[in-house]
C-alpha positions as a printed NumPy array, in Angstrom:
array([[  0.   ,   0.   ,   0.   ],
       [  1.456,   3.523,  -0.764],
       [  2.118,   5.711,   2.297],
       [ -1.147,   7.777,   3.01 ],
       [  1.058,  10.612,   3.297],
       [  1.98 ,  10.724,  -0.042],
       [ -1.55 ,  10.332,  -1.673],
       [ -3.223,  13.572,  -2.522],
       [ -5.697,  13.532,   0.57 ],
       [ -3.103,  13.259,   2.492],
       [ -0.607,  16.294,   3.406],
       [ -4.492,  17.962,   4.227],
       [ -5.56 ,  15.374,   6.299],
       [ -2.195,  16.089,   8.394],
       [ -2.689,  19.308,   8.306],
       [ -6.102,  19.075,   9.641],
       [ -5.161,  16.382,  12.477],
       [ -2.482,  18.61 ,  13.834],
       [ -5.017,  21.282,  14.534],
       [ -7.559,  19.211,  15.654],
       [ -5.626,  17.804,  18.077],
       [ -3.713,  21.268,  19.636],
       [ -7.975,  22.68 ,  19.621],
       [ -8.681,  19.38 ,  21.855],
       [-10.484,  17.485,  19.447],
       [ -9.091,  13.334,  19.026],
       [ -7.596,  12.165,  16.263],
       [ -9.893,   9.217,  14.564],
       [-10.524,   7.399,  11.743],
       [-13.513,   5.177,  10.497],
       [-14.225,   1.948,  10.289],
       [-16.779,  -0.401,   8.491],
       [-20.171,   0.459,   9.052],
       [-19.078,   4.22 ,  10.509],
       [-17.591,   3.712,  13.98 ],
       [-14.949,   5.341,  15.038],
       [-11.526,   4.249,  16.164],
       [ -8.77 ,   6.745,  17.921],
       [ -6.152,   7.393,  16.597],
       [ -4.407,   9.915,  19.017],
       [ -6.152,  11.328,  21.872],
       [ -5.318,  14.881,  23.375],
       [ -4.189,  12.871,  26.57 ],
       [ -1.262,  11.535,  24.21 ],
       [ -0.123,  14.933,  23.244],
       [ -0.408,  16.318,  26.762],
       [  2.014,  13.552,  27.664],
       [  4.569,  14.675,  25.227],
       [  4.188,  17.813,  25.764],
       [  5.061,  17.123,  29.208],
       [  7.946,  15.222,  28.351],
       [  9.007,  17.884,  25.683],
       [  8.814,  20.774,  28.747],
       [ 10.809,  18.279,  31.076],
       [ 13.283,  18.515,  28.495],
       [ 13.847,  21.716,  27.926],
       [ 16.811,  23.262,  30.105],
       [ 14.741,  26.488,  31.323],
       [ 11.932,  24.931,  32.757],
       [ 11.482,  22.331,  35.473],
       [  9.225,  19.656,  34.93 ],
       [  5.865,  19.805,  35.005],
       [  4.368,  16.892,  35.567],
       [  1.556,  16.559,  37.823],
       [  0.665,  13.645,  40.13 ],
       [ -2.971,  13.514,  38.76 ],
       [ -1.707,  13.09 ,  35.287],
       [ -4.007,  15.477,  33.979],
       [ -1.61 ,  17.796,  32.569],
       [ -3.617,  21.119,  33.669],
       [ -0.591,  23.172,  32.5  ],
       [  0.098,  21.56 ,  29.271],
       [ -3.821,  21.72 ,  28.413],
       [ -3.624,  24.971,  29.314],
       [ -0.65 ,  25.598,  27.323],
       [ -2.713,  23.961,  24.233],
       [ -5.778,  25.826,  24.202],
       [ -3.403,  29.339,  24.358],
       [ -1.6  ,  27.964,  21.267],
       [ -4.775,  26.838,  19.752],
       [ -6.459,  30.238,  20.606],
       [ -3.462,  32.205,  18.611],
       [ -1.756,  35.478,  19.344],
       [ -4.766,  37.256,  18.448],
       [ -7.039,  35.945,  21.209],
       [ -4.136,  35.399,  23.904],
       [ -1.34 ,  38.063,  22.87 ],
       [  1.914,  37.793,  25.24 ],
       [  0.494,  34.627,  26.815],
       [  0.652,  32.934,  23.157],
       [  4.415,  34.049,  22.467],
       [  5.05 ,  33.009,  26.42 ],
       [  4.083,  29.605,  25.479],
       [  5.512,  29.348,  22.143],
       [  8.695,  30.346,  23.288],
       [  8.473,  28.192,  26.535],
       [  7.817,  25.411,  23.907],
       [ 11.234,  26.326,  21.929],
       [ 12.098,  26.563,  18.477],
       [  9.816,  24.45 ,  15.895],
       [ 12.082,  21.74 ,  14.435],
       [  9.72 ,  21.972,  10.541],
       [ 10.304,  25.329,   8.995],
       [  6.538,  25.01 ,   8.161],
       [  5.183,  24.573,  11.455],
       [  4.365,  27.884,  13.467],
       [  5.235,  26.216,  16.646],
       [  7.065,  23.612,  18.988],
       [  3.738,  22.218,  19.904],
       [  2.527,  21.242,  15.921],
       [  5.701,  19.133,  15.678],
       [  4.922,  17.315,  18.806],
       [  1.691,  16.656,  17.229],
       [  3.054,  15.884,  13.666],
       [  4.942,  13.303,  15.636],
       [  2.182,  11.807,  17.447],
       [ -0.271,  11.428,  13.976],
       [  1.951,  10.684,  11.287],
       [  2.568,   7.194,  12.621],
       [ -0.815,   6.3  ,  12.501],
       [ -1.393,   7.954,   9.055],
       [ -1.379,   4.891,   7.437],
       [ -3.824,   3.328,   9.425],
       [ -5.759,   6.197,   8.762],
       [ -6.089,   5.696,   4.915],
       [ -5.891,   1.891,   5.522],
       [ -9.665,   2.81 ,   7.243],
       [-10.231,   5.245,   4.453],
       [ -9.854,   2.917,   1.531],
       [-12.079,   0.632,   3.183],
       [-14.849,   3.33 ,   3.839],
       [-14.578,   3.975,   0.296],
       [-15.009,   0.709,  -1.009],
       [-18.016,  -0.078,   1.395],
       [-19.461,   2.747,   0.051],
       [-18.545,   1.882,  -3.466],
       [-19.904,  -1.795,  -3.016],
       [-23.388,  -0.48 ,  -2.028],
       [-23.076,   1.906,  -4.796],
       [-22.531,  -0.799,  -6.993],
       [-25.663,  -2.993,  -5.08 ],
       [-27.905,   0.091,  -5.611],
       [-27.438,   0.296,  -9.583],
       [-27.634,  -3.373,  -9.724],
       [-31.212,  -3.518,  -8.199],
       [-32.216,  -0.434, -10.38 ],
       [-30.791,  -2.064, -13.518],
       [-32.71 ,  -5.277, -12.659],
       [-36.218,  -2.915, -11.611]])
């Protein structure tokens, strides 16, 4: 199978995943008959975003007890927000975050998601393909009854 990534769909469905996960939302894809798997949960990229902050020389870790990573969230929805909603708190966190590694990403945070989704990209368009040729399949059951009719 070709790597999702390198279909057409597929640089926008990235694109789309990173944000959805920073604004809180999971990462899913769908399989036969419509339900839903996750792919990568905002949990996950809490995690690594506590990890990523315990690695960074200026800050002390900041992991919690309760594993609920109330900073990092909060750290998340500031990003998410932009500067134009949050101002000084959104370049605080960006540069508490460090210096994006992709020269397309605007921040730390959408590499740390990048490198939490594109691993599972291919099970994404694995689920895809198969959505696609369910619904092709009853396509194809549809014309057959009306061809019959």
């Amino acid at each position: 199978m070709t790597d999702f990534l390198d279909t057409v769909e597929g640089p926008d469905w990235l694109y789309d995943a990173i944000n959805s996960l920073i604004c809180g939302d999971t990462v899913t894809a769908l399989r036969s008959f419509g339900k839903p798997v996750a792919l990568v949960t905002p949990q996950s990229l809490y995690e690594a975003l506590a990890e990523h902050l315990g690695a960074q020389e200026h800050i002390a870790p900041l992991l919690t007890d309760n594993r609920e990573y109330p900073i990092e969230q909060m750290i998340c929805e500031i990003i998410a927000g932009g500067s134009r909603v949050h101002g000084k708190a959104y370049d605080s966190a960006c540069s508490a975050l460090g210096t994006p590694k992709a020269k397309h990403h605007p921040t730390a945070l959408h590499d740390l998601a990048e490198s939490l989704i594109r691993p599972r990209a291919n099970e994404y368009g694995q689920a895809r393909a198969e959505e696609l040729a369910t619904d092709l399949a009853a396509d194809r059951a549809d014309q057959r009854k009306a061809d019959a009719a």
